[in-house]
PDB file of C-alpha atoms in Angstrom:
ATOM      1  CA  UNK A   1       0.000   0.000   0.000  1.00  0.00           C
ATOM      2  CA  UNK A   2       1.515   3.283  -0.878  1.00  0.00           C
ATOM      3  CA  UNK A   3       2.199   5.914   1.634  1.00  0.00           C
ATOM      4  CA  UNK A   4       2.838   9.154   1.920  1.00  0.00           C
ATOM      5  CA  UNK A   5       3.730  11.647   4.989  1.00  0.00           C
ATOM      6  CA  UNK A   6       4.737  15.091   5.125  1.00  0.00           C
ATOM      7  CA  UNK A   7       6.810  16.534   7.911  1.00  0.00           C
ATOM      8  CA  UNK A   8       8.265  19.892   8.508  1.00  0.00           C
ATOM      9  CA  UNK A   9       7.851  22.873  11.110  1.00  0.00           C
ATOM     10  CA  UNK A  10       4.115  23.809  11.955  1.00  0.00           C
ATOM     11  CA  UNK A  11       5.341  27.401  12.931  1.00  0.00           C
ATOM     12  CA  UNK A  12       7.258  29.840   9.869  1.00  0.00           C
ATOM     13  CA  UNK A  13       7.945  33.574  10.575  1.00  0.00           C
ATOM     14  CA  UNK A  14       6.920  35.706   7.905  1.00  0.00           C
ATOM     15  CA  UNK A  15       8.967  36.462   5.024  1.00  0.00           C
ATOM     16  CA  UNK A  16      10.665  33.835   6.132  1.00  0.00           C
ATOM     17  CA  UNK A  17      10.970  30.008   3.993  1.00  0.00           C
ATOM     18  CA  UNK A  18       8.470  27.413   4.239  1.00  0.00           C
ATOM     19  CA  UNK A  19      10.144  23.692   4.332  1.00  0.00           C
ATOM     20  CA  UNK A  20       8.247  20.545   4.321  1.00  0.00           C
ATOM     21  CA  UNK A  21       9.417  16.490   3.641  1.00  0.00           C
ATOM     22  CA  UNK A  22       6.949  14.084   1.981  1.00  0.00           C
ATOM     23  CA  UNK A  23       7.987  10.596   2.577  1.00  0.00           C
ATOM     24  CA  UNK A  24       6.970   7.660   0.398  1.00  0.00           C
ATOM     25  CA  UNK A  25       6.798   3.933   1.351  1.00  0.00           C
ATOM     26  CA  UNK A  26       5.401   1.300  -0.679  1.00  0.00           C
ATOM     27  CA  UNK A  27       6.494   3.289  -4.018  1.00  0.00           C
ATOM     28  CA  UNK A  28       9.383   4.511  -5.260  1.00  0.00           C
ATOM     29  CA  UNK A  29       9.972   7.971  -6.175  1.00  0.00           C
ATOM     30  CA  UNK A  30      11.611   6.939  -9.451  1.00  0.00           C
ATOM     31  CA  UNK A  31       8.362   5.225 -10.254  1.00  0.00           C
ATOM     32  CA  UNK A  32       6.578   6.807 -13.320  1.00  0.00           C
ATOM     33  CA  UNK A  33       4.605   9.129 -11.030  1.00  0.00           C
ATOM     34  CA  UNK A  34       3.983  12.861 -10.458  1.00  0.00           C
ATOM     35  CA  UNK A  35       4.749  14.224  -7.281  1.00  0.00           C
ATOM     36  CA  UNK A  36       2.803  16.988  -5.583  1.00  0.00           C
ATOM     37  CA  UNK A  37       2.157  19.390  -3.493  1.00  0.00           C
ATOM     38  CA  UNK A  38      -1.572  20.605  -2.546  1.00  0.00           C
ATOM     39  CA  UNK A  39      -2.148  23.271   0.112  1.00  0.00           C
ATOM     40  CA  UNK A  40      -5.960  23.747   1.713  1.00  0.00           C
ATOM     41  CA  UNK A  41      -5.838  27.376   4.311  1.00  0.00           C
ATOM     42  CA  UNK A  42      -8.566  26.895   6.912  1.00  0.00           C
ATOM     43  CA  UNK A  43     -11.745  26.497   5.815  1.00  0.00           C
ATOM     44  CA  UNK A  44     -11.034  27.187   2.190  1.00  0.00           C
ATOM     45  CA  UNK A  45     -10.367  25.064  -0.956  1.00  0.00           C
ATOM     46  CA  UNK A  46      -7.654  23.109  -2.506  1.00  0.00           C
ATOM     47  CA  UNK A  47      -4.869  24.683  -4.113  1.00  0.00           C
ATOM     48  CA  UNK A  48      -2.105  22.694  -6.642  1.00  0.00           C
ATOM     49  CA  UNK A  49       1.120  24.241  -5.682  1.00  0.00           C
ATOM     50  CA  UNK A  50       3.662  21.854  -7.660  1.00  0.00           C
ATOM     51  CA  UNK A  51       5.324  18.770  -8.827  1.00  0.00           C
ATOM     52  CA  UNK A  52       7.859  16.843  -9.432  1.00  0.00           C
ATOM     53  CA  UNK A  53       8.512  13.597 -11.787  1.00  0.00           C
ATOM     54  CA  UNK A  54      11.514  10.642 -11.253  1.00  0.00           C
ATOM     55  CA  UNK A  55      14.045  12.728 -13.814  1.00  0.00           C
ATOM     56  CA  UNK A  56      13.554  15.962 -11.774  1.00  0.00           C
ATOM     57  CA  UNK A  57      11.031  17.519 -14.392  1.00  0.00           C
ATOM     58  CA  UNK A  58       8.809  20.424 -12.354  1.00  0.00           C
ATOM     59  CA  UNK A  59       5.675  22.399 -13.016  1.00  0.00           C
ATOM     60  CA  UNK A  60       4.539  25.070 -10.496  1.00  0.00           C
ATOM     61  CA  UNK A  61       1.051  26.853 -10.448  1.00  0.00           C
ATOM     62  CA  UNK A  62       2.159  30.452 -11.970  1.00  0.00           C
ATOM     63  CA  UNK A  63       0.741  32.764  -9.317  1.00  0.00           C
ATOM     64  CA  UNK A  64       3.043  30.659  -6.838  1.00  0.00           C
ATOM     65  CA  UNK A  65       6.247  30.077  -9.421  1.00  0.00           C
ATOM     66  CA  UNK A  66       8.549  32.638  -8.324  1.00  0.00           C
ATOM     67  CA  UNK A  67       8.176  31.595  -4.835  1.00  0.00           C
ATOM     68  CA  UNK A  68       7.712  27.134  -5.041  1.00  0.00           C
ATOM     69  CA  UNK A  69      10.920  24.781  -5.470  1.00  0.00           C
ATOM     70  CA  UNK A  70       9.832  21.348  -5.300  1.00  0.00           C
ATOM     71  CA  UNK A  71      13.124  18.787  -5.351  1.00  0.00           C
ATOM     72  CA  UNK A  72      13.743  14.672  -5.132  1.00  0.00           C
ATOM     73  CA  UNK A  73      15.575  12.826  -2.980  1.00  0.00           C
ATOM     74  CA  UNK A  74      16.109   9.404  -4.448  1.00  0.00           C
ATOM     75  CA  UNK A  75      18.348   8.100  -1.852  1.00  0.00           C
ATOM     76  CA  UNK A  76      16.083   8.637   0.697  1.00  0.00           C
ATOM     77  CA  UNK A  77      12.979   8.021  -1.247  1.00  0.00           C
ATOM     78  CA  UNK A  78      11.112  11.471  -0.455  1.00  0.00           C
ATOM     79  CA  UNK A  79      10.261  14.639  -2.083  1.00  0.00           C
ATOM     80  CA  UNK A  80      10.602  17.824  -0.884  1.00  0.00           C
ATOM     81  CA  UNK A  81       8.482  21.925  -0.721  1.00  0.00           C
ATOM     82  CA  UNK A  82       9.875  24.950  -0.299  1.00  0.00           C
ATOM     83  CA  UNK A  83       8.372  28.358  -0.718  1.00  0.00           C
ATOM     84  CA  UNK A  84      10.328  31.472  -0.198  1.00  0.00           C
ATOM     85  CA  UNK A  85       8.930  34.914   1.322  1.00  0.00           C
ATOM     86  CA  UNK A  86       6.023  33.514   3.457  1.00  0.00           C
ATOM     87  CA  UNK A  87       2.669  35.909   4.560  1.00  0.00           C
ATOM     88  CA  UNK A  88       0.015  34.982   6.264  1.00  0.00           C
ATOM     89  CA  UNK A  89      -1.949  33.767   2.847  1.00  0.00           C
ATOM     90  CA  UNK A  90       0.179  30.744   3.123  1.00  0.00           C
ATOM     91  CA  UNK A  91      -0.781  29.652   6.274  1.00  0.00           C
ATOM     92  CA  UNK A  92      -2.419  26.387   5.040  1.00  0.00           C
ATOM     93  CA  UNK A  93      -2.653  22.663   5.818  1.00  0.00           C
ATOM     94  CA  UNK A  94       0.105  21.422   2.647  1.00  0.00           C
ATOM     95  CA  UNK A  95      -0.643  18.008   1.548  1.00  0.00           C
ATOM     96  CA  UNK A  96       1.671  15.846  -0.663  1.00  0.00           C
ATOM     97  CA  UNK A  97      -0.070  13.575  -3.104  1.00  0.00           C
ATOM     98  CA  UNK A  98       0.936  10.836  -6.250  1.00  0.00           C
ATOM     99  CA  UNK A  99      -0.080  11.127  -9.641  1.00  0.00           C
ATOM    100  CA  UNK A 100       0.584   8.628 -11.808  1.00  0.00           C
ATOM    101  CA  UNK A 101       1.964   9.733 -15.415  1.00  0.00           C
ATOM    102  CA  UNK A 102      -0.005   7.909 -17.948  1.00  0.00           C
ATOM    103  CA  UNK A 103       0.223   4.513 -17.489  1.00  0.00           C
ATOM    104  CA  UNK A 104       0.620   2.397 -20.790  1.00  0.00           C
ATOM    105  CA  UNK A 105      -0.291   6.377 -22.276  1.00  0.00           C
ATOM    106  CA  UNK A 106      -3.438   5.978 -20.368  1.00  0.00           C
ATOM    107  CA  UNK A 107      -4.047   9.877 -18.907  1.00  0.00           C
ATOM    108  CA  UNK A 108      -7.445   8.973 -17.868  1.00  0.00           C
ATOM    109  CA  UNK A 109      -5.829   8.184 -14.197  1.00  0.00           C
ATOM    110  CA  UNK A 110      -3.191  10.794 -14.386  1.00  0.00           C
ATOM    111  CA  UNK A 111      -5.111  11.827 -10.834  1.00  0.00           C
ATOM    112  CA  UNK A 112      -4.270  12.477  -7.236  1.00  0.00           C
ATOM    113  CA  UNK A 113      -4.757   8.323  -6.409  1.00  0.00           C
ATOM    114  CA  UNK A 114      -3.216   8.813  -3.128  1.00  0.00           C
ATOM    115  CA  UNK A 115      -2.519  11.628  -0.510  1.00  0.00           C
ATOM    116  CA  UNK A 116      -0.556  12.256   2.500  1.00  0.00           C
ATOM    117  CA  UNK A 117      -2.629  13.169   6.143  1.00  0.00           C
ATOM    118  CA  UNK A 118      -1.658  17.227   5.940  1.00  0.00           C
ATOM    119  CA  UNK A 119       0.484  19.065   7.818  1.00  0.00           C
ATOM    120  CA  UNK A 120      -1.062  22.371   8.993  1.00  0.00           C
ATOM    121  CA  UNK A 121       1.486  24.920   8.602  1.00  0.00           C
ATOM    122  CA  UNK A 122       0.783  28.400  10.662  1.00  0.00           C
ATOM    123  CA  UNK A 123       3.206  32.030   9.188  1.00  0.00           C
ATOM    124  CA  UNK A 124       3.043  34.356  12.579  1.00  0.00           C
ATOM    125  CA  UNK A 125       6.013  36.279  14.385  1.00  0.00           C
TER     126      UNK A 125
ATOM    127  CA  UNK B   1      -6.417  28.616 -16.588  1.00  0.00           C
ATOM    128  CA  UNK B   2      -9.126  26.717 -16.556  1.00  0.00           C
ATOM    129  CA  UNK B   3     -11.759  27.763 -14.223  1.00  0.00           C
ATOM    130  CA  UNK B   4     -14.011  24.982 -12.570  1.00  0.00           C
ATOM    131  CA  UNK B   5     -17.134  26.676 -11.373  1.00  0.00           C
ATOM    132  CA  UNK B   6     -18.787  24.172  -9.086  1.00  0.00           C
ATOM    133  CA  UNK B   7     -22.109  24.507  -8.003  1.00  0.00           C
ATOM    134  CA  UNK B   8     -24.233  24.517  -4.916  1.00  0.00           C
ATOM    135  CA  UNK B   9     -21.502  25.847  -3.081  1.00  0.00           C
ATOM    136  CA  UNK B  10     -23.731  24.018  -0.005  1.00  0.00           C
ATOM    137  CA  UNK B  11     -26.754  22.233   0.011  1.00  0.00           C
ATOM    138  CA  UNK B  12     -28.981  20.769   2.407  1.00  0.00           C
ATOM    139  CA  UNK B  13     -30.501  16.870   2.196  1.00  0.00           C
ATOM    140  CA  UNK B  14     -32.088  13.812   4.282  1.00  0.00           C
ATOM    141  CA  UNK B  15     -31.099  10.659   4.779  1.00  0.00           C
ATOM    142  CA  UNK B  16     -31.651   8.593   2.117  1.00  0.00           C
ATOM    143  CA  UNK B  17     -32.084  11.543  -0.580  1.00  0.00           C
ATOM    144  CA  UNK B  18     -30.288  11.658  -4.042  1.00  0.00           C
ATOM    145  CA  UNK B  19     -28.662  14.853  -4.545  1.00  0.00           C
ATOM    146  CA  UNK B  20     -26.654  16.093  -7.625  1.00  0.00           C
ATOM    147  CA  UNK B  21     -23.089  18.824  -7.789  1.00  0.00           C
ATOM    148  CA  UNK B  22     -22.405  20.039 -11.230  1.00  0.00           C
ATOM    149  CA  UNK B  23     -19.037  21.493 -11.857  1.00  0.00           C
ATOM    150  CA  UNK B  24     -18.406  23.699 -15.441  1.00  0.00           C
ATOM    151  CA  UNK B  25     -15.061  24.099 -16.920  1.00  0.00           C
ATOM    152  CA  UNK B  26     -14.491  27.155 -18.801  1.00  0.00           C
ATOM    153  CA  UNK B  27     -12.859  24.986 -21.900  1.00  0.00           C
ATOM    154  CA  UNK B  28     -12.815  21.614 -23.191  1.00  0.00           C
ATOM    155  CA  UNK B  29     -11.332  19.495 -20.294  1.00  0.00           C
ATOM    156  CA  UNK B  30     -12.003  16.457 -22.325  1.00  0.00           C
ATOM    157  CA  UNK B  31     -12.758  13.930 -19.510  1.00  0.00           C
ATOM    158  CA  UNK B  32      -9.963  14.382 -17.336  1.00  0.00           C
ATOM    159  CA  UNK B  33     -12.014  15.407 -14.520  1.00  0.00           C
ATOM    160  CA  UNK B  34     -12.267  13.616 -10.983  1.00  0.00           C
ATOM    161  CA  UNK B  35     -14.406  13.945  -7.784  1.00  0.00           C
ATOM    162  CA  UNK B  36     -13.219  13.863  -4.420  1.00  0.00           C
ATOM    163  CA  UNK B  37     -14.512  13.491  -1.611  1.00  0.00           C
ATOM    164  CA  UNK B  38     -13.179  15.384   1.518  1.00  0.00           C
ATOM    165  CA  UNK B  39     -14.223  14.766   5.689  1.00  0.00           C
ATOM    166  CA  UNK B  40     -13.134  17.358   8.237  1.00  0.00           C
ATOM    167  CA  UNK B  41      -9.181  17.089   9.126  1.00  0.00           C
ATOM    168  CA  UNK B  42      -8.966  14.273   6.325  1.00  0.00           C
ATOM    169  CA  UNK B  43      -7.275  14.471   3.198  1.00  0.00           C
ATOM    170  CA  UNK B  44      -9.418  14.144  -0.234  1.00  0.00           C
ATOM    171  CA  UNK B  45     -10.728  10.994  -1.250  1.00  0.00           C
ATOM    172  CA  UNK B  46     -11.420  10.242  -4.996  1.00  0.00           C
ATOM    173  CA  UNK B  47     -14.736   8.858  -6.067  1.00  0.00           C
ATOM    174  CA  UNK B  48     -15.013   9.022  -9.534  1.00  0.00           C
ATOM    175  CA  UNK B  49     -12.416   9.760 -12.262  1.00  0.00           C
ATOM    176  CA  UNK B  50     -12.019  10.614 -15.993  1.00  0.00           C
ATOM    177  CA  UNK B  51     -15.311  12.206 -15.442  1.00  0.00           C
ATOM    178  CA  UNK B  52     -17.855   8.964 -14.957  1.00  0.00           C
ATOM    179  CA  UNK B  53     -15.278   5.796 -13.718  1.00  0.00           C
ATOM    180  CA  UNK B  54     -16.110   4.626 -10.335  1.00  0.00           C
ATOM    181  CA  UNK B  55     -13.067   4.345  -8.119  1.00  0.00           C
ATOM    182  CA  UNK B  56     -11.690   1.013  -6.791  1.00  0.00           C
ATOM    183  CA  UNK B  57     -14.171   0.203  -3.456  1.00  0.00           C
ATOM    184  CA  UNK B  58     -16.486   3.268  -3.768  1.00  0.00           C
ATOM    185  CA  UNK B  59     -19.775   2.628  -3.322  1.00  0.00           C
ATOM    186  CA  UNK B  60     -21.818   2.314  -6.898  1.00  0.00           C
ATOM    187  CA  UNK B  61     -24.233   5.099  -5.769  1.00  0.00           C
ATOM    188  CA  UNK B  62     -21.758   7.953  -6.356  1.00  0.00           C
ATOM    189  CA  UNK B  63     -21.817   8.247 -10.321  1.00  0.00           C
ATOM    190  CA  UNK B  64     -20.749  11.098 -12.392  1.00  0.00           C
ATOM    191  CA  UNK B  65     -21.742  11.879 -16.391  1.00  0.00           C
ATOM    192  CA  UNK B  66     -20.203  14.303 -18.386  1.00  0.00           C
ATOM    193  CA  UNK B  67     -21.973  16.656 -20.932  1.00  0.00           C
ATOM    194  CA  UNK B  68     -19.776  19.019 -22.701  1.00  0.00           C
ATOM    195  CA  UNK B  69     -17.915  20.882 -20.483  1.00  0.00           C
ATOM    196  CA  UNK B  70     -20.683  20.277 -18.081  1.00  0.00           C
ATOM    197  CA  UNK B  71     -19.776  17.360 -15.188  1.00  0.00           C
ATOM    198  CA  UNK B  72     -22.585  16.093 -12.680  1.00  0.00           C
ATOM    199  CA  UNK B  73     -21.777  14.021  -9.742  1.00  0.00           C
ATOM    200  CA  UNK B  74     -24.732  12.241  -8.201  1.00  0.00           C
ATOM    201  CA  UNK B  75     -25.433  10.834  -5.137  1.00  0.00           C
ATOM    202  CA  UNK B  76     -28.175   8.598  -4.333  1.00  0.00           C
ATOM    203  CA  UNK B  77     -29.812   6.871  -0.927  1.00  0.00           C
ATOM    204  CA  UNK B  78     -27.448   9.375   1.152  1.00  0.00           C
ATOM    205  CA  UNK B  79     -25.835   8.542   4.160  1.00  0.00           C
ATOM    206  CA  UNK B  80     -24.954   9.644   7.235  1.00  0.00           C
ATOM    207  CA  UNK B  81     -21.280   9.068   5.833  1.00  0.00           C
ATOM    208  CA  UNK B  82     -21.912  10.952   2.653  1.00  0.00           C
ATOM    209  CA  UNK B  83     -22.208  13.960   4.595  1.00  0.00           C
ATOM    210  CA  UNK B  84     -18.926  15.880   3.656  1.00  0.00           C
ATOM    211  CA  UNK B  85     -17.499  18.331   1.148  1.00  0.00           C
ATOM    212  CA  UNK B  86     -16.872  17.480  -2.525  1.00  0.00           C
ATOM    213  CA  UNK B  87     -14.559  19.066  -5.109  1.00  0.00           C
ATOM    214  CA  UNK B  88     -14.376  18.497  -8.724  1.00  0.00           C
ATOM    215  CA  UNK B  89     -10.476  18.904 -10.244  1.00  0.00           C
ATOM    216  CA  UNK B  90      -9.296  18.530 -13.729  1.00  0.00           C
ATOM    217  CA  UNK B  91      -6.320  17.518 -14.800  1.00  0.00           C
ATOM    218  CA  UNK B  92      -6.315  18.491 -18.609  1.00  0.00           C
ATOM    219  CA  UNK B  93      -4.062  21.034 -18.711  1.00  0.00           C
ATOM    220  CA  UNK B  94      -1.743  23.000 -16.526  1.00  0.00           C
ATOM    221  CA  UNK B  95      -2.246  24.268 -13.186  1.00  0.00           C
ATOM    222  CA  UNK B  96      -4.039  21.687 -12.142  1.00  0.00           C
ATOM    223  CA  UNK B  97      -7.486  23.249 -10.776  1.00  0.00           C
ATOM    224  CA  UNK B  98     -10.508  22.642  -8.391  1.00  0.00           C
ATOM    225  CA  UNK B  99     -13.708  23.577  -7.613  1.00  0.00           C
ATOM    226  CA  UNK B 100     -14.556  25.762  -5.081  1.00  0.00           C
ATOM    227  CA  UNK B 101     -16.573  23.047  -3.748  1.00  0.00           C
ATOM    228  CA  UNK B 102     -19.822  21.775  -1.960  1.00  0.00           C
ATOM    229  CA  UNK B 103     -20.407  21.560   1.385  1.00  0.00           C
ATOM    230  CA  UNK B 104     -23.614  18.622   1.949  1.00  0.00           C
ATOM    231  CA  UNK B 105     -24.953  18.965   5.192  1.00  0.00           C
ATOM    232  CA  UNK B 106     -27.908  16.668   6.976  1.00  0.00           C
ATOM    233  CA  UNK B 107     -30.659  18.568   6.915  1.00  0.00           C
TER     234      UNK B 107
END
């Protein structure tokens, strides 16, 4: 069964970086997968943030580009978020997620399949 | 980017009701559009993908049809455990988007 878990401080000062770990077990990150980031703020909707594939290929939402870096660890079979120049609009629960990259060139499950719990990450002095 | 415009944003039902969420995509998503399914401090949980496929262990009374750009996920014989939050997302094209989504609350 695939796993994932994020870790990382639930506390960032503002302007300051944002840093979380998603670990995967029962995958491996140089699978033929997408791996992502999703952040929810309280009460509100989901948000993609990024992704990252097994040869280190990204996409980032736009509005958040100039801020995301998503990056692989192989040896240590996790992927990593960080976002530079924290406010208070990221204050969010981050979730990392798989999505696997067409199959056999099937896209029809090129979906979130499975999700990590959330981490709720809080930017305050 | 494509919008999803989901609608009710909330909506109120019994036990044992059928209740329908439409989401719209402002352009042809083709059907690379999937449900979730979201409980209070959970993460999402997909239901149906590429617009009307039932995922693996869901229940067969969550169904979803596509018209157009026009996506309907239904709901029949709720139940207690069916009351959540959904949101549609597609994944045609890049960013990835969601609906807003729809709270269902016992009425």
């Amino acid at each position: 069964q695939v796993q994932l878990q994020e870790s990382g401080p639930g506390l960032v000062n503002p302007s300051g970086t944002l840093s979380l770990t998603c670990a995967v077990s029962g995958d491996s990150i140089s699978s033929i997968n997408w791996w992502s980031w999703v952040r929810q703020p309280p009460g509100k909707g989901l948000e993609w943030i990024g992704e990252i594939n097994h040869s280190g290929t990204t996409n980032y939402h736009p509005s958040l580009k100039s801020r995301v870096t998503v990056s692989i660890d192989k040896s240590k079979n996790q992927f990593s978020l960080r976002l530079s120049s924290v406010t208070a609009a990221d204050t969010a629960v981050y979730y990392c997620a798989r999505r696997p990259s067409c199959p056999g060139g099937d896209c029809s499950v090129n979906y979130f399949d499975y999700w990590g719990q959330g981490t709720l990450v809080t930017v305050s002095s | 980017d494509i919008q999803m415009t989901q609608s009710p944003s909330s909506l109120s039902a019994s036990v044992g009701d059928r209740v329908t969420i439409t989401c719209r995509a402002s352009q042809d998503i083709s059907n690379y559009l999937v449900w979730f399914q979201q409980k209070p401090g959970r993460a999402p949980k997909s239901l149906i993908y590429a617009a009307s496929s039932l995922e693996s262990g869901v229940p067969s009374k969550f169904s979803g049809t596509r018209s157009g750009t026009d996506f309907t996920l239904t709901i029949s014989s709720l139940q207690p455990e069916d009351f959540a939050t959904y949101y549609c997302q597609q994944y045609r094209s890049y960013p990835i988007t969601f609906g807003q989504g729809t709270r269902l609350e016992i009425k």
